[in-house]
Coordinates of C-alpha atoms and ligand atoms in Angstrom, one line a residue:
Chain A
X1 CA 0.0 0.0 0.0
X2 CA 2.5 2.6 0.9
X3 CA 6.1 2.4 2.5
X4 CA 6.5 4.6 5.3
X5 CA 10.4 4.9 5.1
X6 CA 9.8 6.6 1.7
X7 CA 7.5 9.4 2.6
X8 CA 8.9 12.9 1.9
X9 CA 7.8 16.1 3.4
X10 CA 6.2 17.9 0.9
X11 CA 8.2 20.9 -0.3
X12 CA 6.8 24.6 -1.2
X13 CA 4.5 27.4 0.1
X14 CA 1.1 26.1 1.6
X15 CA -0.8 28.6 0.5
X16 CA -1.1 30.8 -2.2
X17 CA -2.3 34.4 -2.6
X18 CA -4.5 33.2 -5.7
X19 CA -7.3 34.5 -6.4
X20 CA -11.2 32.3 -6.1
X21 CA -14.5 32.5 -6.2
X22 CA -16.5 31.1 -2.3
X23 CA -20.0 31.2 -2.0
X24 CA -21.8 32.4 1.1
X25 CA -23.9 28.8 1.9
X26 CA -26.6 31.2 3.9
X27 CA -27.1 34.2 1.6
X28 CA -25.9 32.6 -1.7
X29 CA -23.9 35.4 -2.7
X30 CA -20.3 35.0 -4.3
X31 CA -17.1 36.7 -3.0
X32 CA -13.4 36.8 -3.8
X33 CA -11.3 34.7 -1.8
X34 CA -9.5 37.9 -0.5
X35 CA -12.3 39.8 0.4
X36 CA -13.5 36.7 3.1
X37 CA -10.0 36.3 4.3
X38 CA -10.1 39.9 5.3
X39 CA -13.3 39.5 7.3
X40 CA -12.2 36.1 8.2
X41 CA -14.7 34.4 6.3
X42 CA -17.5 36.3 7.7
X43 CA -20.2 36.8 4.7
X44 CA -20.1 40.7 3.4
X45 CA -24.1 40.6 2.7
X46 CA -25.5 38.6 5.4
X47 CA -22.9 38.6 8.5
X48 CA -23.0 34.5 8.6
X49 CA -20.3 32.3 8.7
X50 CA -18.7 31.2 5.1
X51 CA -17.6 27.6 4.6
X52 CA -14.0 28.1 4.8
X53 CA -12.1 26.3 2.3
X54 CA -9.2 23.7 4.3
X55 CA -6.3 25.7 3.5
X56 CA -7.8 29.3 4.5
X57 CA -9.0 27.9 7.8
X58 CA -5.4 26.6 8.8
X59 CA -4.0 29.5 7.6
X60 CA -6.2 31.5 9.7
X61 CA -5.6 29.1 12.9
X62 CA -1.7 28.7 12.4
X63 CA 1.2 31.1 13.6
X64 CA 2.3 33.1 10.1
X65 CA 4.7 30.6 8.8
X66 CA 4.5 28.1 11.1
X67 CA 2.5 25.5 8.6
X68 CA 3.8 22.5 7.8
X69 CA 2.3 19.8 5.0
X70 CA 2.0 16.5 5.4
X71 CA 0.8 13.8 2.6
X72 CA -0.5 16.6 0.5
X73 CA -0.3 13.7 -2.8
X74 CA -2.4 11.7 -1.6
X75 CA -5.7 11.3 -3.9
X76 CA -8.7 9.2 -4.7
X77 CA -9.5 6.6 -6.8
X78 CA -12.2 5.1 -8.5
X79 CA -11.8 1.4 -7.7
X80 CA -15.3 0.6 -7.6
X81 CA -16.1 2.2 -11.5
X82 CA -19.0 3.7 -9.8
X83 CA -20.7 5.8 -12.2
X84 CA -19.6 9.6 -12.2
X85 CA -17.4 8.9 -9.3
X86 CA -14.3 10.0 -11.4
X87 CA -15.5 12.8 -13.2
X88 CA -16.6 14.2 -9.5
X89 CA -13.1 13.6 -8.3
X90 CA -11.6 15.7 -11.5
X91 CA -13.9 18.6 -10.6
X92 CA -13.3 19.0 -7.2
X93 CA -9.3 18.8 -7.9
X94 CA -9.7 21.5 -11.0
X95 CA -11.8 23.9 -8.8
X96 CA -10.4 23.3 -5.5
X97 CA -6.3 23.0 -6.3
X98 CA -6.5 20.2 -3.3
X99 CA -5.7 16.5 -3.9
X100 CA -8.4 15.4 -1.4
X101 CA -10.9 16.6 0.7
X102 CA -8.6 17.0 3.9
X103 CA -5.7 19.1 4.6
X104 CA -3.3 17.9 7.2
X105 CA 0.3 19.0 8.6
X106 CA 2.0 20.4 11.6
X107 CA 1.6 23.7 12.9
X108 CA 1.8 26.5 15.6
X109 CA -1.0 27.8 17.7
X110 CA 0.1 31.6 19.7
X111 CA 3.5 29.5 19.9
X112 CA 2.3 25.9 20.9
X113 CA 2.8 23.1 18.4
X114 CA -0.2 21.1 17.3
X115 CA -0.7 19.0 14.2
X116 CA -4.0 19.3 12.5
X117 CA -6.3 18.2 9.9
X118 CA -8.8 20.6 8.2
X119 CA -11.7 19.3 5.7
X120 CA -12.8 21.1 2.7
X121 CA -16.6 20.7 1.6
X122 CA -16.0 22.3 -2.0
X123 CA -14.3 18.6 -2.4
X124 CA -17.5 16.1 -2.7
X125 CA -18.9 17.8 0.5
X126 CA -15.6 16.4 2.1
X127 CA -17.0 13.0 2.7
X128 CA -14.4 10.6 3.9
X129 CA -13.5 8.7 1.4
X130 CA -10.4 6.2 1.4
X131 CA -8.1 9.3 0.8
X132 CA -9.9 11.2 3.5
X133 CA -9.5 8.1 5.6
X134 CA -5.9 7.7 5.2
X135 CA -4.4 11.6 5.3
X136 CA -6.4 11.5 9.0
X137 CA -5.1 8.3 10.1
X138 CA -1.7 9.2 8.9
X139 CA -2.0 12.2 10.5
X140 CA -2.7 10.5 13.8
X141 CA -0.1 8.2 13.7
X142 CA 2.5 10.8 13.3
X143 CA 1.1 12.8 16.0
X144 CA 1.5 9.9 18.8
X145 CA 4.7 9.2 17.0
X146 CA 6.1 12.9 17.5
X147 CA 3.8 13.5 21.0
X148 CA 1.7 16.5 19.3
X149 CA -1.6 17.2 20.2
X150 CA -3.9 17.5 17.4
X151 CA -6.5 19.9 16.4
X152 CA -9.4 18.4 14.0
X153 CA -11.3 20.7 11.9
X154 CA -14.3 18.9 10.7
X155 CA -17.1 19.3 8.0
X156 CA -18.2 16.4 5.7
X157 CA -21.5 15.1 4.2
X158 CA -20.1 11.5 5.9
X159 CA -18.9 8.3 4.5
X160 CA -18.6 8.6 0.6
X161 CA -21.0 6.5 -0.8
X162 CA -18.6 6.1 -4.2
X163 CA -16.5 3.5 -2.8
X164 CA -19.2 1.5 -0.9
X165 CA -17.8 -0.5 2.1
X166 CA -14.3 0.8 1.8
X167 CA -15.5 4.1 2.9
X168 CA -17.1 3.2 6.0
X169 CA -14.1 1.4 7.0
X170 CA -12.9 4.3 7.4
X171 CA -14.9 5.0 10.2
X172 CA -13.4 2.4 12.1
X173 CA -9.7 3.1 10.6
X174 CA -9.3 6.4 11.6
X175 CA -11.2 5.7 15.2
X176 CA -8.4 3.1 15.7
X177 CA -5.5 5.9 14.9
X178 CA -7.6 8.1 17.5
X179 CA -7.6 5.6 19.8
X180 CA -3.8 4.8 20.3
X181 CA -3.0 8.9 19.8
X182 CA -5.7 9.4 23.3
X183 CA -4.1 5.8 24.9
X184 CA -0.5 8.1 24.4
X185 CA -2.0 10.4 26.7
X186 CA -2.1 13.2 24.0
X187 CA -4.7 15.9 23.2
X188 CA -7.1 15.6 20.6
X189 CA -9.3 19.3 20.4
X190 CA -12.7 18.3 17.6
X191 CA -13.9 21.8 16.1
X192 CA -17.1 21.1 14.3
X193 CA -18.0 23.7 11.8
X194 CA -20.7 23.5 9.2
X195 CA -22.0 21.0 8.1
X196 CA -20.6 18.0 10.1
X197 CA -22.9 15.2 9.6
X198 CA -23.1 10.9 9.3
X199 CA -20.1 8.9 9.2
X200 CA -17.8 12.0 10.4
X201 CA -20.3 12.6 13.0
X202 CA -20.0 9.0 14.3
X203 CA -16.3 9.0 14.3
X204 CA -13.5 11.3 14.3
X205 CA -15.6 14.4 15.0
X206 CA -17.4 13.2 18.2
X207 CA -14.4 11.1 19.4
X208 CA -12.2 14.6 20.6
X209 CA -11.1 15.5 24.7
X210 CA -12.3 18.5 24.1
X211 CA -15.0 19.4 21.2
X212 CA -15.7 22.8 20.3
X213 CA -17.8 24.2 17.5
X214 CA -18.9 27.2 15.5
X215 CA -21.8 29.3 16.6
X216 CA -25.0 27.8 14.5
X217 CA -23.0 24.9 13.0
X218 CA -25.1 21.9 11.4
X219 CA -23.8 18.8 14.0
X220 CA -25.7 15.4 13.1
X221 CA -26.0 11.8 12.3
X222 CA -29.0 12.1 10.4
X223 CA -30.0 14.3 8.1
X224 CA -32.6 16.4 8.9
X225 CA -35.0 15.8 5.6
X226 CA -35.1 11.8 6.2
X227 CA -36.2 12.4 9.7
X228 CA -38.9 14.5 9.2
X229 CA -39.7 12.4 6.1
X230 CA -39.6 9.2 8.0
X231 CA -41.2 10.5 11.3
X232 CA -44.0 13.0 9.8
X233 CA -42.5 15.5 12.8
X234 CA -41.7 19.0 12.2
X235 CA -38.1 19.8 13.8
X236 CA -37.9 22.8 15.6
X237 CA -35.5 25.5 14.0
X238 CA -32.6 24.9 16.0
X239 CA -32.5 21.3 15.8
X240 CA -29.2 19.8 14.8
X241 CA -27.1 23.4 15.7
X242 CA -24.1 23.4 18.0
X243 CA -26.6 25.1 20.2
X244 CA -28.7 22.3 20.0
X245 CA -25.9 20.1 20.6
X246 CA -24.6 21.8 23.5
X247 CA -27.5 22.0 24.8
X248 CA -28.0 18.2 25.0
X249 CA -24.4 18.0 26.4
X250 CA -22.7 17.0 23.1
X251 CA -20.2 19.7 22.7
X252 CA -18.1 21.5 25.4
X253 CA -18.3 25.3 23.7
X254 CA -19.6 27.1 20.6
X255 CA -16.6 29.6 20.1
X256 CA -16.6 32.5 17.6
X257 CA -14.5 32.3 14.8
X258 CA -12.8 35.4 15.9
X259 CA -12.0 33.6 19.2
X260 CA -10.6 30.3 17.8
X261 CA -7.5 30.6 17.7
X262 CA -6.7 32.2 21.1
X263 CA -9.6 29.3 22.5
X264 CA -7.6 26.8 20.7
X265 CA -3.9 28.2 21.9
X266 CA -5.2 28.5 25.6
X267 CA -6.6 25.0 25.8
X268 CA -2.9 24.2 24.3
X269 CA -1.1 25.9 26.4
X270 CA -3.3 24.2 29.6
X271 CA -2.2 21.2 28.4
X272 CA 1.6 21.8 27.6
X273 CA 2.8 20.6 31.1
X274 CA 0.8 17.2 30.8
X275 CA 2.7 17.2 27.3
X276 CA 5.8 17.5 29.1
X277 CA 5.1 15.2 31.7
X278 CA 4.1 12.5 28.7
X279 CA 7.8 13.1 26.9
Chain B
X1 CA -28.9 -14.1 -7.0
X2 CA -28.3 -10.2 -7.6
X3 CA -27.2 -7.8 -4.7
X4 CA -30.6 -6.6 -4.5
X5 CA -32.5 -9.9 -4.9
X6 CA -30.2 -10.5 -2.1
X7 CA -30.7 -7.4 0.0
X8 CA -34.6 -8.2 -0.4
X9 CA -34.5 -11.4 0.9
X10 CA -32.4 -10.7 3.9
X11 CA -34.9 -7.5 4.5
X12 CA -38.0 -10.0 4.4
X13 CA -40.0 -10.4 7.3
X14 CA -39.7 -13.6 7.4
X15 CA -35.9 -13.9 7.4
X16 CA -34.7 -15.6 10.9
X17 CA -34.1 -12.6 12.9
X18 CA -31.3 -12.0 16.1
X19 CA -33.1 -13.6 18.6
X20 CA -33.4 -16.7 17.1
X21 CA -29.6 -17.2 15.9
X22 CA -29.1 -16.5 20.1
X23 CA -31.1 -19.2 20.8
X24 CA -29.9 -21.5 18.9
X25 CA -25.9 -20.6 19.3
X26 CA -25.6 -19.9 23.0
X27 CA -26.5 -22.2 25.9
X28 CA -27.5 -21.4 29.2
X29 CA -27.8 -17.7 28.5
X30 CA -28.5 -14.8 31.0
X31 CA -29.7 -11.3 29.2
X32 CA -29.0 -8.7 30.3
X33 CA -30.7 -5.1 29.3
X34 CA -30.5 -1.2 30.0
X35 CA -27.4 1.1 29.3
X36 CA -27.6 2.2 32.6
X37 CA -27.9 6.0 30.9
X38 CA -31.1 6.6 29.8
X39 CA -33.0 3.3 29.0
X40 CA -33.2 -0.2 28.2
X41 CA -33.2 -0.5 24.1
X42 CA -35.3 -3.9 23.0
X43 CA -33.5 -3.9 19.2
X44 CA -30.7 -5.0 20.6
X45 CA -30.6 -8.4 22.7
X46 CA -27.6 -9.1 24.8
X47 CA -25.8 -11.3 27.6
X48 CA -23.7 -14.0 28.8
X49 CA -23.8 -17.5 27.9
X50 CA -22.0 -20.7 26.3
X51 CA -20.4 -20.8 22.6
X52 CA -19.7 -24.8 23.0
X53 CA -17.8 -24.9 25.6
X54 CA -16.6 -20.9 25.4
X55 CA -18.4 -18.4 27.4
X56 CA -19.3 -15.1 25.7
X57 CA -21.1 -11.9 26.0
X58 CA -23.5 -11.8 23.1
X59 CA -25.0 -8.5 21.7
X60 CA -27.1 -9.1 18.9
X61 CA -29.7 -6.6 16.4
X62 CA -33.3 -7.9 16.5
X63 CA -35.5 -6.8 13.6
X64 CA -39.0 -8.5 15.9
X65 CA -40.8 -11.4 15.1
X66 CA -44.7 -10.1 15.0
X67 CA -45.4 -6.2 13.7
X68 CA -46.2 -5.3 17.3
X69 CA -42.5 -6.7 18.4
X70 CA -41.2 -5.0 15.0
X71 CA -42.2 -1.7 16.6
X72 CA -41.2 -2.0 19.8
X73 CA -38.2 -2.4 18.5
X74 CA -38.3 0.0 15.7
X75 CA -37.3 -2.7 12.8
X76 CA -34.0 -3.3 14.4
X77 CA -32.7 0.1 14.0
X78 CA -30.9 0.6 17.5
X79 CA -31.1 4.3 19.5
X80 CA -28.5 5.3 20.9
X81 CA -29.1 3.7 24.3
X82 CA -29.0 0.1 22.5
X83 CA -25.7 1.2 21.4
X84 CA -24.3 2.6 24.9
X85 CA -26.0 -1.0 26.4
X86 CA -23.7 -3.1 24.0
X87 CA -20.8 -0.7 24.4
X88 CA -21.5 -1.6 28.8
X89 CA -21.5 -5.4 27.9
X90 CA -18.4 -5.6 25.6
X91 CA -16.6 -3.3 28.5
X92 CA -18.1 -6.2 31.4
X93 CA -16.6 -8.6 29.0
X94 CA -13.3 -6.9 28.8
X95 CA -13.3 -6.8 32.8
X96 CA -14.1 -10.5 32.8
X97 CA -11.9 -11.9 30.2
X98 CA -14.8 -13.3 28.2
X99 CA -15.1 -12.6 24.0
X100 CA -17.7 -10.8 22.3
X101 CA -19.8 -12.0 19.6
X102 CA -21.9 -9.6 17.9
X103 CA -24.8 -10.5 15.3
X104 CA -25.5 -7.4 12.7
X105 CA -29.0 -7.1 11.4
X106 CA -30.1 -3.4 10.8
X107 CA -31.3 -1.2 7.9
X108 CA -28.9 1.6 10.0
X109 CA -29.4 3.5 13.7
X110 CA -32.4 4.7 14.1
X111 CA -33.1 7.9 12.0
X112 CA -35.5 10.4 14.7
X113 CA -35.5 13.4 16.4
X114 CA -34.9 11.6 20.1
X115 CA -31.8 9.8 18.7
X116 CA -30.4 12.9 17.7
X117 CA -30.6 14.4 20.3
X118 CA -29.5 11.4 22.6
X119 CA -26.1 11.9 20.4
X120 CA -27.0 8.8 17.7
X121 CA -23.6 9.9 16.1
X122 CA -21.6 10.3 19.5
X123 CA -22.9 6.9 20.8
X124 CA -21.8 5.0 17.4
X125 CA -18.3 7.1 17.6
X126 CA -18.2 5.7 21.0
X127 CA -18.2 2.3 20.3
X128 CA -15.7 2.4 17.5
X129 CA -13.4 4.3 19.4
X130 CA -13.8 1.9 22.2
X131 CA -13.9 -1.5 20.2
X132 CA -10.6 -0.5 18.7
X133 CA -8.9 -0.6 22.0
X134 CA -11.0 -3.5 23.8
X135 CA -8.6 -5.9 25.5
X136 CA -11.0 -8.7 24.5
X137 CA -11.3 -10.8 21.5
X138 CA -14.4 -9.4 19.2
X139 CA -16.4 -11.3 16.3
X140 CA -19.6 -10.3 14.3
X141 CA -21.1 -11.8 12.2
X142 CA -23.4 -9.9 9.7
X143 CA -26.8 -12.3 9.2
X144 CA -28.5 -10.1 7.6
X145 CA -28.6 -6.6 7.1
X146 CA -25.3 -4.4 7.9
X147 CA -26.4 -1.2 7.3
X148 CA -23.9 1.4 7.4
X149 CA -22.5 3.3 10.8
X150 CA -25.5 1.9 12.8
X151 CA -23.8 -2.0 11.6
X152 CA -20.2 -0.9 12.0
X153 CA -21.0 0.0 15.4
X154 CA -20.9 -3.6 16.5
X155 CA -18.7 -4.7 13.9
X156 CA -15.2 -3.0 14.5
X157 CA -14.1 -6.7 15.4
X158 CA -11.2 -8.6 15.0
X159 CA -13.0 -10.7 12.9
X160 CA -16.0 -10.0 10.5
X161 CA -18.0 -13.0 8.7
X162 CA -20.8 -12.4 6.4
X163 CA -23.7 -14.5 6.4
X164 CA -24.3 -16.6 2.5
X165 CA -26.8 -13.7 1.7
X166 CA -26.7 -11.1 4.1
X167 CA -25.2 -7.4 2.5
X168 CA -23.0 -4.4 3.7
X169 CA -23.2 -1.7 2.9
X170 CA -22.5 2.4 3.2
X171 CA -25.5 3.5 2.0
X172 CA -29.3 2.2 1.7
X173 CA -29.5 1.1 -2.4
X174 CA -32.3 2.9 -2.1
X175 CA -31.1 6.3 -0.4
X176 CA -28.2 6.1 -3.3
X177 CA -30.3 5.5 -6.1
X178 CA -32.1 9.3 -4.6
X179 CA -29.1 10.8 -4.5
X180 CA -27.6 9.8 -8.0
X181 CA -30.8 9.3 -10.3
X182 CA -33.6 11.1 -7.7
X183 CA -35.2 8.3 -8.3
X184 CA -35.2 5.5 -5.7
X185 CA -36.9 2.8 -7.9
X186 CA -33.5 2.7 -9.2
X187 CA -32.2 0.5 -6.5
X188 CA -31.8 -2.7 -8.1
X189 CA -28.6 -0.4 -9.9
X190 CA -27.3 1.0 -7.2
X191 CA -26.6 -2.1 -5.6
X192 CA -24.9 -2.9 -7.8
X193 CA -22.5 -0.1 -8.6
X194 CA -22.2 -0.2 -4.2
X195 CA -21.0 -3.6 -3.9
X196 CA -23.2 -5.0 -1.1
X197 CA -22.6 -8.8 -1.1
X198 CA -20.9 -11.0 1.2
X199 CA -18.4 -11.8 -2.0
X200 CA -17.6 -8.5 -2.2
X201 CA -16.8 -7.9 1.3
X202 CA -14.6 -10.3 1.3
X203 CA -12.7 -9.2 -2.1
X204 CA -12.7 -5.9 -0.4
X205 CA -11.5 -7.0 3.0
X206 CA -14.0 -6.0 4.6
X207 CA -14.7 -9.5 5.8
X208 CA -12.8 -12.7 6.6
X209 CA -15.1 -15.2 5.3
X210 CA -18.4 -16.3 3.9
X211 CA -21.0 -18.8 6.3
X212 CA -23.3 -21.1 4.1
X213 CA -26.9 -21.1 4.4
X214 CA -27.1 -24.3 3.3
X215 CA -30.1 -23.7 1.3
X216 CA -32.4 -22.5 4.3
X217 CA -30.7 -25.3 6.4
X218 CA -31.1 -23.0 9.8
X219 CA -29.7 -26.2 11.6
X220 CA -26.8 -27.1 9.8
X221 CA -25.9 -23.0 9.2
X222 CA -25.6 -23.0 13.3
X223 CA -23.4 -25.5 13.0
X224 CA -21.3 -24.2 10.8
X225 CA -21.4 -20.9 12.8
X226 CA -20.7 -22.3 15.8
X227 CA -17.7 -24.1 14.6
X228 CA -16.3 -20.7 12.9
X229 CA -17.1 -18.8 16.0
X230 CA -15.6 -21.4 18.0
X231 CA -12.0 -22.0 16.0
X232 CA -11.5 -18.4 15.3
X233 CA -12.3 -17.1 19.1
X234 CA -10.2 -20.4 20.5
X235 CA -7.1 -18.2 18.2
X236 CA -7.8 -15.2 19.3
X237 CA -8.2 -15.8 22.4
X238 CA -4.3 -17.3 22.6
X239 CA -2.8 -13.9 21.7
X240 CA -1.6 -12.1 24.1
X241 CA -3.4 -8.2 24.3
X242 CA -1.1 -6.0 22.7
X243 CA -1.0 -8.5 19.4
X244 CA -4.7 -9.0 19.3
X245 CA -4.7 -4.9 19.7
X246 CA -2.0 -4.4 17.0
X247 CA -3.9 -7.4 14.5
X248 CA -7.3 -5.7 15.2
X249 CA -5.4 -2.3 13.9
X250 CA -3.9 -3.7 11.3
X251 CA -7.2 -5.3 10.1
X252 CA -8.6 -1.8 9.6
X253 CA -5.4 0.1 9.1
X254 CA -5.2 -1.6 5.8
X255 CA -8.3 -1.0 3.9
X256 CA -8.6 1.7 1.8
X257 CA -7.6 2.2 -2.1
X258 CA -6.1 5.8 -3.1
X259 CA -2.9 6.8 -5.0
X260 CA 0.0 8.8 -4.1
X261 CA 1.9 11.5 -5.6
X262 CA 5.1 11.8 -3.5
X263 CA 6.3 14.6 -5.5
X264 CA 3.7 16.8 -4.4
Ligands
ZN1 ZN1 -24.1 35.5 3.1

């Protein structure tokens, strides 16, 4: 499958100062990618939160310069010859510049190390896919194996329904990386943005120490359609929010995107002697 | 028969459901019931008793055997509470040195307003995350229906069997066909292109082998069961923790398909 000795840091700039088009998910409206990165994603029309695409968020999160890729070549494939599946993985590469729907590496948080993984949901509604699966798990195993904490930034559609079982091994695959990075004694902080929903949602995103998420996030298993479909019930308007969640004790805070980053530094830097302690 | 044919027949009311593959594989059984949380979940049927001479917990999915029982136990889709009760029984297992075996039968968790907010996806990320580091050997064994995360929350095993007929899969046929053709009477297709039977698992490695049905045989199926369950938790159980932990890893740890570019 892949040798480990082999792997090679990825070399060049993370990100780019190129110019895109994002679309405000609330208010459809369309903005240039450096318009939201000087509100930090915050829609120009309708003050709601824009799906930030993987690399902005890190690059919003991380000390200036402190970034470091990991497994940035890793890319899907259409073992199944399920129908579309490739042209959908051509499209999302051409209009999103990423390899996969997740962005992972090393980083520094107001001066603590952490590594972290970021999802994209312009890539096939970043569902975890065997790509997905792989980058995280990777991710996690280099984190016990260097002692970092690690920061996950989640938002997917869930398991990817284009490669069948496969996909929700993944589920158990990256649970099991989880697993022996917590056994370690290390840190794993979940930040739940919208939409974070199925497979992702019953795994890595709900499996954190600490789980954080963005003020009126969608957080579910089930989407919100089939249920009222299959029930007949009317949900009320808050149903499935982080509000919702927090409210039925599933998530520890709902933290501004203005306040992530010193959130996510403090919790780090509350943990640093227990980091210590572990080395 | 065609992945759907197959999917159809295992989704059949009259299909043997969990209960009776308890009865008829473990002896002198205790159940056991509540998660000790919230409430006792009827889809899911679990406790203690013999495997031959072996004795297990069992946990297993029960779709109901009249329409009154099938709603009581909301056609074997499990809340979040049967989850959290099978999560309690695999950890009592673990404390007692006994192996799990778990029998998958579900269309999925149970889709409703009172599992969300119960944490349906927090109680299935529970188990997995659990599962992968339980000190005890695990087996399921899907009999009928293993319907996505709500399946795979009894299934993160060391090792998975698949039933002659029984099906895996991500997605409901039906839910895919909606989603790529809006039109859900295109099933039959989607299962297809999904690749649901127990020949496939195995191909994909999902699962470690198929058990015979023997033609409707329930009898001589049990048998063979029992002898499978048997041999491969009489292995397991000889490894010492840290290799049944590292196997159980590696079981997951290697599935997957993707390429990579390692000039990038
Ligand atoms: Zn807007």
């Amino acid at each position: 499958m892949f040798d480990r000795k082999k792997r090679r840091l990825p070399e060049g700039e993370p990100f780019t100062d190129e110019e895109f088009d994002v679309s405000c998910s609330g208010c459809k409206s369309v903005h240039k990618r450096s318009e939201l990165l000087a509100t930090g994603y915050v829609c120009p029309d309708c003050g709601r939160y824009v799906r930030v695409p993987a690399r902005d968020r890190i690059r919003m999160l991380a000390d200036g310069g402190s970034f470091y890729e990991l497994d940035r070549g890793i890319t899907s494939v259409d073992f199944l010859q399920f129908p579309g599946y490739q042209e959908k993985i051509d499209k999302a590469k051409k209009q999103t510049g990423e390899c996969s729907a997740v962005v992972t590496g090393v980083m520094r948080v107001e001066g603590f190390p952490c590594a972290v993984f970021a999802m994209d949901s312009r890539f096939i509604m970043a569902s975890m896919g065997s790509a997905v699966g792989e980058k995280i798990t990777r991710l996690f195993e280099y984190a016990t194996k260097m002692r970092l904490p690690v920061l996950g930034v989640t938002c997917s559609g869930g398991a990817r329904m284009q490669e069948g079982a496969v996909s929700l091994m993944q589920m158990a695959k990256c649970s099991g990386a989880v697993r022996r990075h917590s056994d370690a004694g290390l840190l794993y902080i979940a930040l739940l943005t919208d939409p974070t929903t199925g497979g992702v949602t019953a795994s890595i995103a709900m499996e954190g120490d600490i789980t954080l998420a963005e003020p009126r996030a969608l957080v579910g298993f089930a989407g919100r359609r089939v249920i009222e479909q299959t029930t007949g019930s009317e949900l009320p308007d808050n149903f499935q929010t982080a509000e919702f969640l927090q409210e039925h004790g599933f998530i520890d805070m709902v933290v501004e995107r203005r306040e992530l980053r010193v959130t996510v530094g403090r919790i780090l830097r509350l943990h640093e002697s227990a980091a210590e302690e572990a080395r | 028969m065609t992945a759907y044919e197959k999917l159809k027949t295992v989704r059949a009311p009259e299909r043997t459901h969990g209960g009776e593959y308890v009865k008829a594989l473990f002896s002198d059984r205790v159940e056991f019931c509540g998660d000790r949380r919230f409430a006792e979940d009827p889809s899911i049927i679990s406790g203690i008793g013999y495997l031959g001479d072996i004795a297990v917990t069992y946990i297993a999915i029960d779709k109901g055997e009249d329409l009154q029982d099938r709603i009581r136990k909301h056609f074997g889709c499990p809340m979040p509470e049967g989850y959290r009760k099978a999560l309690r029984l695999m950890k009592q297992a673990e404390k007692f040195h006994r192996p799990v075996v778990c029998l998958v039968d579900t269309m999925g968790a149970f889709c409703g307003a009172d599992g969300e907010e119960r944490g349906q996806g927090q109680a299935i990320a529970e188990n997995l995350f659990e599962m992968m580091g339980l000190k005890t050997p695990i087996v399921s064994v899907i009999i009928g229906e293993g319907g996505s995360g709500g399946a795979l929350a009894l299934a993160a095993a060391d090792r998975v069997y698949m039933l002659e007929n029984a099906v895996y899969s991500v997605i409901s046929p039906d839910g895919c066909a909606s989603i790529l053709w809006r039109d859900a009477g295109r099933a039959h297709a989607a299962a297809d292109c999904l690749h649901i039977t127990a020949e496939d698992m195995v191909e994909l490695g999902v699962a470690e082998g198929i058990i015979s049905e023997h033609e409707g045989d329930f009898d001589r199926m049990c048998a063979d069961m029992k002898t499978i369950l048997s041999t491969e938790l009489g292995k397991l159980s000889r490894l010492p923790t840290e290799k049944l932990l590292d196997a159980r890893y590696e079981r997951f740890r290697r599935i997957g398909v993707f390429e990579e570019d390692r000039t990038k």
